[in-house]
PDB file of C-alpha atoms in Angstrom:
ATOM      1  CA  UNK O 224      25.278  22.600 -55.706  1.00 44.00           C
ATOM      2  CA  UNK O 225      22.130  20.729 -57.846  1.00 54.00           C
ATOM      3  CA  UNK O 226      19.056  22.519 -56.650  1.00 59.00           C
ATOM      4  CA  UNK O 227      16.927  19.591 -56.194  1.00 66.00           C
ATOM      5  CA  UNK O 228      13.070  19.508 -57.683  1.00 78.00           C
ATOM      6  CA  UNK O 229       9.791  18.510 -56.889  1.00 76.00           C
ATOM      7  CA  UNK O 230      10.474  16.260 -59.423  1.00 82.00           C
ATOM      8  CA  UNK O 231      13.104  14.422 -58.204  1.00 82.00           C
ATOM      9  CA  UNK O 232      11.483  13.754 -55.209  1.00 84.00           C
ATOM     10  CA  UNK O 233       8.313  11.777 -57.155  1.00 85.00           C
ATOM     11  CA  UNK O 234      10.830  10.319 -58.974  1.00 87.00           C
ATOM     12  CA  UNK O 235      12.825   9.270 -55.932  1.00 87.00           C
ATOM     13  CA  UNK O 236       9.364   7.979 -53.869  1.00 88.00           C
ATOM     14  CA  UNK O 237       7.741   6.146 -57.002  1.00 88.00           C
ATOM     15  CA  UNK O 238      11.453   4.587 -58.033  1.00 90.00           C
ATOM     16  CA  UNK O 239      11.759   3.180 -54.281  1.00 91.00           C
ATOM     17  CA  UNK O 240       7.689   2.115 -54.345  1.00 91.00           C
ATOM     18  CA  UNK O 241       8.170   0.333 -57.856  1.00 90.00           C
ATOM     19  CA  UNK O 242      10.770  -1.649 -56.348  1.00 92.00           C
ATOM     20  CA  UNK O 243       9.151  -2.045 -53.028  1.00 92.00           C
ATOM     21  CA  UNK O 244       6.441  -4.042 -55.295  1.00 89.00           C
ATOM     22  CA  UNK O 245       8.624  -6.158 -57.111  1.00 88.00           C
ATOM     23  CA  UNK O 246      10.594  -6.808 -54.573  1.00 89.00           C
ATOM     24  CA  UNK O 247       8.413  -7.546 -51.003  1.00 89.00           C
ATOM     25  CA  UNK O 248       9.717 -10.657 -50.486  1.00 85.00           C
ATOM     26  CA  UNK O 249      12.882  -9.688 -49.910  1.00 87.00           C
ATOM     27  CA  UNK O 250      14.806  -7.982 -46.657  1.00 87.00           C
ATOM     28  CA  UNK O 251      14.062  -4.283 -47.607  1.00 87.00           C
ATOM     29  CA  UNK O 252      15.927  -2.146 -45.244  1.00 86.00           C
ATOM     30  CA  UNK O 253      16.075   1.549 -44.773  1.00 84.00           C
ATOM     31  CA  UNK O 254      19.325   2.002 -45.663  1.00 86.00           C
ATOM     32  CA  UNK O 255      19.008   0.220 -48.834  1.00 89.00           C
ATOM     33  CA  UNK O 256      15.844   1.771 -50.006  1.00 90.00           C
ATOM     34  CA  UNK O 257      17.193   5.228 -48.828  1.00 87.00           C
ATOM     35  CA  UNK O 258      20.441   4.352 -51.077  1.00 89.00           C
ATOM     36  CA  UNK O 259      18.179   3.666 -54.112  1.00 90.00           C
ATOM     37  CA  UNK O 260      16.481   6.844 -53.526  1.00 87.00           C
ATOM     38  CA  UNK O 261      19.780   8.868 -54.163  1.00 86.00           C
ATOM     39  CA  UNK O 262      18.360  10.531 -50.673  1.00 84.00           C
ATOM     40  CA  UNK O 263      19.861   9.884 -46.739  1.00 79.00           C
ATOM     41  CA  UNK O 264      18.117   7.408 -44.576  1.00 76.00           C
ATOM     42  CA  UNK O 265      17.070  10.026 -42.450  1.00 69.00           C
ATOM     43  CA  UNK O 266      15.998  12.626 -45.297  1.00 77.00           C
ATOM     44  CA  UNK O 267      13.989   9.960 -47.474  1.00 83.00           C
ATOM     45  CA  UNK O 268      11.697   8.540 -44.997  1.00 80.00           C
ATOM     46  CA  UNK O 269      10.357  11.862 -44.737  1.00 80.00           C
ATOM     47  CA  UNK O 270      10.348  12.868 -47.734  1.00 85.00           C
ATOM     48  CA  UNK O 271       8.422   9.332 -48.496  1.00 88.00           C
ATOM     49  CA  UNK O 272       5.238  10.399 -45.815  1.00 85.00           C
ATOM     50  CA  UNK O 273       4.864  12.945 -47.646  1.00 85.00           C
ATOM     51  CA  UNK O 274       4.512  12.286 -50.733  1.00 84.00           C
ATOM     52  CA  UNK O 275       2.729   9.116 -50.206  1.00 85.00           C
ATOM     53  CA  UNK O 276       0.918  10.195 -46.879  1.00 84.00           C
ATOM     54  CA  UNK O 277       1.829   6.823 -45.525  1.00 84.00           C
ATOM     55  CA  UNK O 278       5.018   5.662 -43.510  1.00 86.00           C
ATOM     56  CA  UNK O 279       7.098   3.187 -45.512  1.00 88.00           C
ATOM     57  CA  UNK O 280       7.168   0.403 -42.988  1.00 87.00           C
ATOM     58  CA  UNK O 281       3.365   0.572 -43.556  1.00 87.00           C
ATOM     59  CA  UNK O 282       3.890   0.669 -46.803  1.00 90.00           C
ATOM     60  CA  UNK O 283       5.492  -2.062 -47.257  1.00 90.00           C
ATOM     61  CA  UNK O 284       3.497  -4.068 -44.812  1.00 89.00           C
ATOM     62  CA  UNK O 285       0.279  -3.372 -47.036  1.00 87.00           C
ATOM     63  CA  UNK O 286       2.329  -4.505 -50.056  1.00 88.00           C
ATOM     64  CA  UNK O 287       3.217  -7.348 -48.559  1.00 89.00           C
ATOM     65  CA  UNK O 288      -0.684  -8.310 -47.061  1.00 87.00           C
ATOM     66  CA  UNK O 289      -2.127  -7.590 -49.924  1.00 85.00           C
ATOM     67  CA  UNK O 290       0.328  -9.828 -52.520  1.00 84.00           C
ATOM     68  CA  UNK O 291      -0.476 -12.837 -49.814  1.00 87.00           C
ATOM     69  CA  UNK O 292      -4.370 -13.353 -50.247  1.00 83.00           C
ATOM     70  CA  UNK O 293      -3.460 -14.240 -54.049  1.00 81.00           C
ATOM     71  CA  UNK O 294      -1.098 -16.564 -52.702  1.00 85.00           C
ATOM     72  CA  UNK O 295      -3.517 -17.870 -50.593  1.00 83.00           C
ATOM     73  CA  UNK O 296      -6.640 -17.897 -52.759  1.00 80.00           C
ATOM     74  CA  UNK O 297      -3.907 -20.157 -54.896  1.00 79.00           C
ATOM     75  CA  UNK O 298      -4.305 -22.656 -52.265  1.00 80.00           C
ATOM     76  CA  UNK O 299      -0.909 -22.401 -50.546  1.00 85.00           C
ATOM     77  CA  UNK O 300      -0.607 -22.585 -46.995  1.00 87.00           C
ATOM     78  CA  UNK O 301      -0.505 -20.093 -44.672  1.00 87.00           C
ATOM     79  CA  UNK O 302       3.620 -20.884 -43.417  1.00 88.00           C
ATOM     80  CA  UNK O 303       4.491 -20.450 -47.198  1.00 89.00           C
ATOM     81  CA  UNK O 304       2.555 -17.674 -47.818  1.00 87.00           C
ATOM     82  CA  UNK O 305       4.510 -16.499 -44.464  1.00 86.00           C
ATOM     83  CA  UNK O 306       7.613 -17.228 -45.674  1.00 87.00           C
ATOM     84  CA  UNK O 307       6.611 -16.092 -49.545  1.00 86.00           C
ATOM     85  CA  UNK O 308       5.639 -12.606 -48.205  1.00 84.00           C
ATOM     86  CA  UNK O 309       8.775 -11.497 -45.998  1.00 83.00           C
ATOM     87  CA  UNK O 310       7.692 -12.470 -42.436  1.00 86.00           C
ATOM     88  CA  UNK O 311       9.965 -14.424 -40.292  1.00 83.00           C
ATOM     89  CA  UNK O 312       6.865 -16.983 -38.844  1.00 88.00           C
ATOM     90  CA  UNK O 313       3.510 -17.922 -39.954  1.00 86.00           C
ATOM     91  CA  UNK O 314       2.530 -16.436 -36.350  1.00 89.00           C
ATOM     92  CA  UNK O 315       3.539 -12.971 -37.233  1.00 88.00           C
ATOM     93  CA  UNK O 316       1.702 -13.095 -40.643  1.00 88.00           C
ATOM     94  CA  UNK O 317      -1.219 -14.538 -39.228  1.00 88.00           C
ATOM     95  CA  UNK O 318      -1.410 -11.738 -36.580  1.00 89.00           C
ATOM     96  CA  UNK O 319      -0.634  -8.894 -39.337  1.00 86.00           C
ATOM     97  CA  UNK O 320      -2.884  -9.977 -41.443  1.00 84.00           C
ATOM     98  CA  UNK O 321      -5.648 -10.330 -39.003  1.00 85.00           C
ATOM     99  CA  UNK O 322      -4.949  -6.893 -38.160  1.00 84.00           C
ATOM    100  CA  UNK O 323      -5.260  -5.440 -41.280  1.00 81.00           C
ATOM    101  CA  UNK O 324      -8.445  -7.607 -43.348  1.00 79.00           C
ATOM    102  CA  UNK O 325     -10.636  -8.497 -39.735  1.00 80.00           C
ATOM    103  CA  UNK O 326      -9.722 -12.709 -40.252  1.00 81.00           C
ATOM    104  CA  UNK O 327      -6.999 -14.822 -40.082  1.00 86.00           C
ATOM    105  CA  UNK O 328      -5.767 -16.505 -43.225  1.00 85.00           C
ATOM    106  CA  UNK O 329      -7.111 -19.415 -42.821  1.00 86.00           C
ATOM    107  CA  UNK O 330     -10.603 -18.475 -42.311  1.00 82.00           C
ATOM    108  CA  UNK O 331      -9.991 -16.323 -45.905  1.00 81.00           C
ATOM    109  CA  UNK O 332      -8.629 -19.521 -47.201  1.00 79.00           C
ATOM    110  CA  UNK O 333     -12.234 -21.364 -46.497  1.00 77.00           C
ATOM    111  CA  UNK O 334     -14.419 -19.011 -47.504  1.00 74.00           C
ATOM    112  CA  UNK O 335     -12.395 -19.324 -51.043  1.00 69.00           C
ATOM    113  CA  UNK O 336     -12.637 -22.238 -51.237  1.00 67.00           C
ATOM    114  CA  UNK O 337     -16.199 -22.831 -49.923  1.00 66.00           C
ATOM    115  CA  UNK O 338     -17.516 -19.941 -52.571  1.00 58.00           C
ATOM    116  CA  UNK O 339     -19.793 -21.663 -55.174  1.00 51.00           C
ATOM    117  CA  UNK O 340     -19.559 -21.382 -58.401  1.00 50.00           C
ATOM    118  CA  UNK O 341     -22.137 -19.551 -60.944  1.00 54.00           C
ATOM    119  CA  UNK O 342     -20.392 -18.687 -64.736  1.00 52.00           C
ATOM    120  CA  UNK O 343     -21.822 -17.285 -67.094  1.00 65.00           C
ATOM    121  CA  UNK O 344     -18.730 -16.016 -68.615  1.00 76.00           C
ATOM    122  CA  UNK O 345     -15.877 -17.944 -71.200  1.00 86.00           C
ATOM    123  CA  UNK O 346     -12.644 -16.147 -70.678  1.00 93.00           C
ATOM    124  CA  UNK O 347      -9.465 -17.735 -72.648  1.00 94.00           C
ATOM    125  CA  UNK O 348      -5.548 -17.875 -72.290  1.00 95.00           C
ATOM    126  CA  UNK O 349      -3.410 -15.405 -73.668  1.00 96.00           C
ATOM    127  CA  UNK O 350       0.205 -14.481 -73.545  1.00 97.00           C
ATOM    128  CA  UNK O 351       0.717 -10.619 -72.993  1.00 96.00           C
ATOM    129  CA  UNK O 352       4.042  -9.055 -74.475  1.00 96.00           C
ATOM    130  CA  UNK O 353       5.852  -6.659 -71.667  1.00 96.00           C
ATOM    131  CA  UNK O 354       5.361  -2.691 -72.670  1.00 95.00           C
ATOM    132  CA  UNK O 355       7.041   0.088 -71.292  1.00 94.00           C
ATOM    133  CA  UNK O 356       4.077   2.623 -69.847  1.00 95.00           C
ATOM    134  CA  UNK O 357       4.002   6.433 -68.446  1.00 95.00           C
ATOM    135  CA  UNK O 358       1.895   6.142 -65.367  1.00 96.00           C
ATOM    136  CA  UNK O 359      -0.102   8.224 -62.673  1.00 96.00           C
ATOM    137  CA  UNK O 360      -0.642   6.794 -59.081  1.00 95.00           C
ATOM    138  CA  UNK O 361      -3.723   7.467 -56.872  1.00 94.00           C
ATOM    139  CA  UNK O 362      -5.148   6.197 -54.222  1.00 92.00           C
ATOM    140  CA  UNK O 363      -8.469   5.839 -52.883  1.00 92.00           C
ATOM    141  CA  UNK O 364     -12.324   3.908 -54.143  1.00 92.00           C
ATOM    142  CA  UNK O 365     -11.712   2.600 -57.658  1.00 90.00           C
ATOM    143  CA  UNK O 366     -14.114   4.979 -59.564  1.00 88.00           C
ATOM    144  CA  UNK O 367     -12.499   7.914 -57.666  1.00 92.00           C
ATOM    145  CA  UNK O 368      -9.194   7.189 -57.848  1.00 94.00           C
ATOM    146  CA  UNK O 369      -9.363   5.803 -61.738  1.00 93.00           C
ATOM    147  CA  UNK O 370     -10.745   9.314 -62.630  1.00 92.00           C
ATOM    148  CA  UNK O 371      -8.537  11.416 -60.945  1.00 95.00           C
ATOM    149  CA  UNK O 372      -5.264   9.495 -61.974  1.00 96.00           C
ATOM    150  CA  UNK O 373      -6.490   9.907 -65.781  1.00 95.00           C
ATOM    151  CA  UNK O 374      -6.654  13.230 -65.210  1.00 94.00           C
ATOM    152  CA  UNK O 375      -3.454  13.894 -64.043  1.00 94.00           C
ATOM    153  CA  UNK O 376      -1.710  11.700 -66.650  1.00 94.00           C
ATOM    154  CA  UNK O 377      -3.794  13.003 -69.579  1.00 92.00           C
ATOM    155  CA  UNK O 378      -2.801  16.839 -68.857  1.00 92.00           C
ATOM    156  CA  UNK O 379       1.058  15.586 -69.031  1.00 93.00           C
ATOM    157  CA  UNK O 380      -0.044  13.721 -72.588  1.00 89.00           C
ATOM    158  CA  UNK O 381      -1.826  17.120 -73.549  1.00 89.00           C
ATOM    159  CA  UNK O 382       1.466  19.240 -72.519  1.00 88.00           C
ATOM    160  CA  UNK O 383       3.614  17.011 -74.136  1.00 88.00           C
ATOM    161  CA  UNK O 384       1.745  18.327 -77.294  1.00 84.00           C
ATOM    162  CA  UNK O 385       1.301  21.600 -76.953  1.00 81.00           C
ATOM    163  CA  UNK O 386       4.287  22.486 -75.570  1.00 79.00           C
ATOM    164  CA  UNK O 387       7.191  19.742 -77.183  1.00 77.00           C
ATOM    165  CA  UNK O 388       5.155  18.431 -80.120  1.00 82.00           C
ATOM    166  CA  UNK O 389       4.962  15.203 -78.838  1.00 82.00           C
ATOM    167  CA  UNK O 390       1.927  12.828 -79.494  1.00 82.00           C
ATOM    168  CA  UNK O 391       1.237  10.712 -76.931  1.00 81.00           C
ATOM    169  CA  UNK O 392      -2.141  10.057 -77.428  1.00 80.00           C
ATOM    170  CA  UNK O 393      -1.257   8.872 -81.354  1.00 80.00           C
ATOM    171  CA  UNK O 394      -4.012   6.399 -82.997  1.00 81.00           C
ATOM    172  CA  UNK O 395      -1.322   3.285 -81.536  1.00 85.00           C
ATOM    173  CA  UNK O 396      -1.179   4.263 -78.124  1.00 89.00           C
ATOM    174  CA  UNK O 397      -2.488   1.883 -75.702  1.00 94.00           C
ATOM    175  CA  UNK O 398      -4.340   2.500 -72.184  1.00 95.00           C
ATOM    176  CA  UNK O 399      -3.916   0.685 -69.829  1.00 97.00           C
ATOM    177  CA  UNK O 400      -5.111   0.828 -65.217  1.00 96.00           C
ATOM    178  CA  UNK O 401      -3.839  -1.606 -62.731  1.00 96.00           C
ATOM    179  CA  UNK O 402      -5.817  -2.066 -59.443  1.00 92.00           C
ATOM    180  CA  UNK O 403      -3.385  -3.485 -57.077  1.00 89.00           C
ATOM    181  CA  UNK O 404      -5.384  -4.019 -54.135  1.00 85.00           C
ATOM    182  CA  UNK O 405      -9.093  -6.376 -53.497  1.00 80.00           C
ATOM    183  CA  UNK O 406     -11.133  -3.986 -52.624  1.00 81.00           C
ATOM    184  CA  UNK O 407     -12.948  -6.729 -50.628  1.00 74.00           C
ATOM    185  CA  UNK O 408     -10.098  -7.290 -48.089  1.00 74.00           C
ATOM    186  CA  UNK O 409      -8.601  -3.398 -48.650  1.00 80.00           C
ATOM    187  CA  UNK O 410      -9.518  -0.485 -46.666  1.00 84.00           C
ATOM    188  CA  UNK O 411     -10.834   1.830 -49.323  1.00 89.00           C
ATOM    189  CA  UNK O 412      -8.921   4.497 -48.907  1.00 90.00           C
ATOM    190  CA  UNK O 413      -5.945   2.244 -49.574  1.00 88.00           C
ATOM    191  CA  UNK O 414      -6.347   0.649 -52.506  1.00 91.00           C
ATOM    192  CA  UNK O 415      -3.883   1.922 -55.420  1.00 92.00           C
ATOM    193  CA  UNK O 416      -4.557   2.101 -59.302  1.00 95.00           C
ATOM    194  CA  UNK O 417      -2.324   2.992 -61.905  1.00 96.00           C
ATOM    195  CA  UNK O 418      -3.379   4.535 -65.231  1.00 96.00           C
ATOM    196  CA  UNK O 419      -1.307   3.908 -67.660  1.00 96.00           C
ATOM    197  CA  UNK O 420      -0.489   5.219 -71.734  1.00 96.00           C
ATOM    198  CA  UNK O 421       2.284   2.871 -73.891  1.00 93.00           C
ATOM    199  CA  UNK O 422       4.339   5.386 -76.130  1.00 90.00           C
ATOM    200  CA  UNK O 423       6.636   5.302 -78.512  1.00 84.00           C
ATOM    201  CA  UNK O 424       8.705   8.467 -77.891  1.00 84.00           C
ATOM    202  CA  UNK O 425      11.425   7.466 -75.897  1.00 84.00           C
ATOM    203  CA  UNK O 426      12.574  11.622 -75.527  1.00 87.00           C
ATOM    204  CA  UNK O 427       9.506  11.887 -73.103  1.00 87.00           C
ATOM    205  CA  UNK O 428      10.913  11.911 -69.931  1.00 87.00           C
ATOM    206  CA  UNK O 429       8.357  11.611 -66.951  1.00 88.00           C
ATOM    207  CA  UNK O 430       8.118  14.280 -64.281  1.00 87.00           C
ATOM    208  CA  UNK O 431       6.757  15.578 -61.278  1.00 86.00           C
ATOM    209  CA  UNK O 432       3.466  12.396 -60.298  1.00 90.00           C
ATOM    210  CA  UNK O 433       4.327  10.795 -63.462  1.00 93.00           C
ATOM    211  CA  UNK O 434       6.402   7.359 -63.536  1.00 92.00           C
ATOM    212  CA  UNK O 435       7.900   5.122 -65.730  1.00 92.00           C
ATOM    213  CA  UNK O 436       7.876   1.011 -65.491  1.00 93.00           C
ATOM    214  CA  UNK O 437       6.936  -2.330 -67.822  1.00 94.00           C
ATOM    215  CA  UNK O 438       3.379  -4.097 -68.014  1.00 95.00           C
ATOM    216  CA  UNK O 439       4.753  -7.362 -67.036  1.00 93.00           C
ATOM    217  CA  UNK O 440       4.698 -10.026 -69.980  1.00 95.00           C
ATOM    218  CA  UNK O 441       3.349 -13.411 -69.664  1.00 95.00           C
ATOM    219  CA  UNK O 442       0.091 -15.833 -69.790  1.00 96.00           C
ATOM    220  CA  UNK O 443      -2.984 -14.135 -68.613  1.00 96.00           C
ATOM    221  CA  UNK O 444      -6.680 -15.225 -68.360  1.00 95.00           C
ATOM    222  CA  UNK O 445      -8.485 -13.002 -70.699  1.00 96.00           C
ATOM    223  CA  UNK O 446     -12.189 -11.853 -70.962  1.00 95.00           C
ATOM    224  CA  UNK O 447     -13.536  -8.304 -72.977  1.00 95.00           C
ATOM    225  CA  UNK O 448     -16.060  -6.818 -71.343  1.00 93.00           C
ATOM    226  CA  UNK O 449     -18.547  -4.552 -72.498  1.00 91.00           C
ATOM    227  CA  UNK O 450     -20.308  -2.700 -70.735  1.00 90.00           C
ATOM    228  CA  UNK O 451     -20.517  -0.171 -68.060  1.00 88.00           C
ATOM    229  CA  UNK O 452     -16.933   0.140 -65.152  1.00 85.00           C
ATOM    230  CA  UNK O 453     -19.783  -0.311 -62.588  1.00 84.00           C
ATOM    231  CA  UNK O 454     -19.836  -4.095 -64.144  1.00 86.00           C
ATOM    232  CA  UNK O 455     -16.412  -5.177 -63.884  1.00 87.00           C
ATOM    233  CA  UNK O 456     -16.468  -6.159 -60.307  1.00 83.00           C
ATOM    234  CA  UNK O 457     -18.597  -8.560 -60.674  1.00 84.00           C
ATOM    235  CA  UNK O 458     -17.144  -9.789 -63.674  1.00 89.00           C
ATOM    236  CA  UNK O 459     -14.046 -10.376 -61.617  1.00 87.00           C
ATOM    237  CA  UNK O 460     -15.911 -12.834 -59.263  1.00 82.00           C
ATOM    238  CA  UNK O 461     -16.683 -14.689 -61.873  1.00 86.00           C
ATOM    239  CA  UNK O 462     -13.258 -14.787 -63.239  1.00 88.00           C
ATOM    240  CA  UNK O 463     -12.204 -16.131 -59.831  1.00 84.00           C
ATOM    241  CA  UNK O 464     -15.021 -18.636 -59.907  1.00 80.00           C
ATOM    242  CA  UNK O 465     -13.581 -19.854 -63.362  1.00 85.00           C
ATOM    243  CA  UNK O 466      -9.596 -19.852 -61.593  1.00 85.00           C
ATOM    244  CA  UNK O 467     -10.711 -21.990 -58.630  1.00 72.00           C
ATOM    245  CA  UNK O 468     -12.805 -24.053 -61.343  1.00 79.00           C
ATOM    246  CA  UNK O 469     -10.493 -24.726 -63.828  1.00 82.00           C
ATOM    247  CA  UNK O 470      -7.593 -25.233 -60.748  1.00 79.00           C
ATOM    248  CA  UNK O 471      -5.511 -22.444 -62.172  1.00 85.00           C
ATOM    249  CA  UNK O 472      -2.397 -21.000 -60.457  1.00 86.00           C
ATOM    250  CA  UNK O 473      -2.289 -17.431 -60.038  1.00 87.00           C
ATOM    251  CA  UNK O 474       1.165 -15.880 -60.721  1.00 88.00           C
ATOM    252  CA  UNK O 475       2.492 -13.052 -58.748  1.00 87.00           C
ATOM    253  CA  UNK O 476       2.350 -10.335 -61.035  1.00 89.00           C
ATOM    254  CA  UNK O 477      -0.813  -7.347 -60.862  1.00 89.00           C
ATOM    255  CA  UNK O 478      -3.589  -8.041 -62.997  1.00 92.00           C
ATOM    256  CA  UNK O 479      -4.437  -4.930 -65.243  1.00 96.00           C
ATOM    257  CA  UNK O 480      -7.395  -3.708 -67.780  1.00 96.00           C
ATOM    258  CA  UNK O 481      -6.908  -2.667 -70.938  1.00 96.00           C
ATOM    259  CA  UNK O 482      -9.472   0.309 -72.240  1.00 96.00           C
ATOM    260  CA  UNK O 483     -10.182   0.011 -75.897  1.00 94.00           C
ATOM    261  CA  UNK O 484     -12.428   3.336 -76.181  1.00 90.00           C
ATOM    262  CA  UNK O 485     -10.567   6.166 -76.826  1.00 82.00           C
ATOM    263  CA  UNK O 486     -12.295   8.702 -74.782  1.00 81.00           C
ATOM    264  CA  UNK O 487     -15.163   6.721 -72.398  1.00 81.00           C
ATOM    265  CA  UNK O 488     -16.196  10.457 -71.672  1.00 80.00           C
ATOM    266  CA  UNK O 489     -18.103  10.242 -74.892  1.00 84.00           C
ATOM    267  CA  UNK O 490     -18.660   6.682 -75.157  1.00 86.00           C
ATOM    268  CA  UNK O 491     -22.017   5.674 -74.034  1.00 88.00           C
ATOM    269  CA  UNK O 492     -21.346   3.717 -70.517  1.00 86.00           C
ATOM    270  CA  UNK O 493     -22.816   0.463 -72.789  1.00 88.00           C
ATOM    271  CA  UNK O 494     -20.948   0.557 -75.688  1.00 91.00           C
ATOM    272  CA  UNK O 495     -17.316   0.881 -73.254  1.00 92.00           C
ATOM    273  CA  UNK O 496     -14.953  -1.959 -74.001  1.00 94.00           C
ATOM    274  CA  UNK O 497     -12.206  -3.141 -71.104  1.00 95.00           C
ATOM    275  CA  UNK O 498      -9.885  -6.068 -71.554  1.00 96.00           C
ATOM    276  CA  UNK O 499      -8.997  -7.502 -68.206  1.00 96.00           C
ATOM    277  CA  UNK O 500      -5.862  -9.605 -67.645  1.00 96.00           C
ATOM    278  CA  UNK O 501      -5.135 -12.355 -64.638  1.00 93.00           C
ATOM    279  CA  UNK O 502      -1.938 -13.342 -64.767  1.00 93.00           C
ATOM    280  CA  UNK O 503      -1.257 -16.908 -64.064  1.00 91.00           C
ATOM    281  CA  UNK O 504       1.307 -19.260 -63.875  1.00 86.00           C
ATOM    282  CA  UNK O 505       2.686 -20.924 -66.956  1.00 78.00           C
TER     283      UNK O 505
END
């Protein structure tokens, strides 16, 4: 009989969460998800808690909440964002979500659209080609969690060196961290980010906290910013101020940054350099 790893439990939980996110809308049952994990029903929701530390009903309930204020920041209405985000009535959503952000929808959806408008930025429109990336999940305040995934996913880069000869961290690799959560309508010690290295060496297999999934391709409002991490949240108001604006449609896919400085430990906090993607709709 296979002894089964530590690793192939990550790889079973973050297989079944990457799905959970591209999939939300959908009817996700535990004997399906359990089936994907290659683990039984009974077994896997266990085995989920604890490597996530959350239950995966909840799980996918904060997936779900969470993917809806874009949807409703895009101006739908609160029955399609119901019906959009895997709930059987607007009722239920509106109750859910109350329960989770402290408002209903609707009274998010006004103070969107009631938010003024001062730019003083000029993003553009790009179109971003899809890339496979190696990535590290933690959770937790942005410029905690940011620091601590790096961490992780940097001393897999530097084993892969020492120990295989395998250069991840080669002059075209690309870095990459995906907030997935507002941290203005996400408990803080919820909110998920994702760093993220491209690479070229497809004999790198990820293990253990490490995953493996695509940078979704597509158009994106871009904007470089320079300048300090402390900045960029208020850069992303602004980039919401020029959405609403401009009457762009946000598309369901996570926005992302992309970190041109090779090592920000040794970059002087002014001369940093992050690209930050929106996606929107075509």
């Amino acid at each position: 009989m296979k002894k089964t790893t530590k690793d192939d439990y990550y790889q079973s939980v973050y297989r079944v969460i990457h799905y959970i996110e591209n999939h939300y809308a959908d009817e996700l049952g535990l004997d399906d998800l359990a089936k994907l994990s290659g683990f039984s029903k009974y077994h896997f929701h266990r085995i989920f808690l604890s490597i996530t530390g959350e239950n995966l009903n909840a799980f996918i309930r904060k997936v779900r909440l969470s993917k809806s204020t874009g949807k409703l920041a895009n101006g739908l209405s609160v029955t399609e964002v119901a019906m959009q985000s895997g709930y059987e009535t607007p009722a239920s959503f509106a109750k859910a979500f109350k329960e989770r952000f402290g408002f209903s929808p609707r009274e998010f959806s006004k103070s969107i659209r009631n938010k003024g408008s001062k730019m003083s930025i000029e993003p553009k429109i790009v179109y971003f080609e899809p890339i496979e990336v190696l990535y590290v999940r933690k959770k937790g305040d942005y410029m905690v969690s940011a620091g601590e995934a790096w961490e992780v996913l940097m001393s897999f880069a530097y084993k892969q060196k020492i120990k295989y000869k395998k250069n991840l961290m080669g002059k075209d690799a690309q870095m990459f961290g995906i907030g997935h959560d507002c941290p203005e309508t996400t408990p803080i010690e919820d909110l998920r980010y994702d760093a993220c290295i491209s690479y070229d060496d497809k004999t790198v297999k990820p293990e253990a906290e490490i995953g493996l999934k695509s940078i979704e391709g597509g158009k994106y409002l871009f904007y470089l910013h320079k300048g300090a991490y402390e900045g960029l949240k208020g850069v992303y108001s602004e980039l919401m101020d020029y959405i609403i604006e401009h009457e762009l449609t946000m598309a369901d896919r996570p926005t992302f940054e992309k970190y041109l400085n090779r090592d920000p430990r040794r970059t002087k906090p002014e001369n940093l350099k992050t690209e930050i993607y929106i996606p929107i709709e075509e």
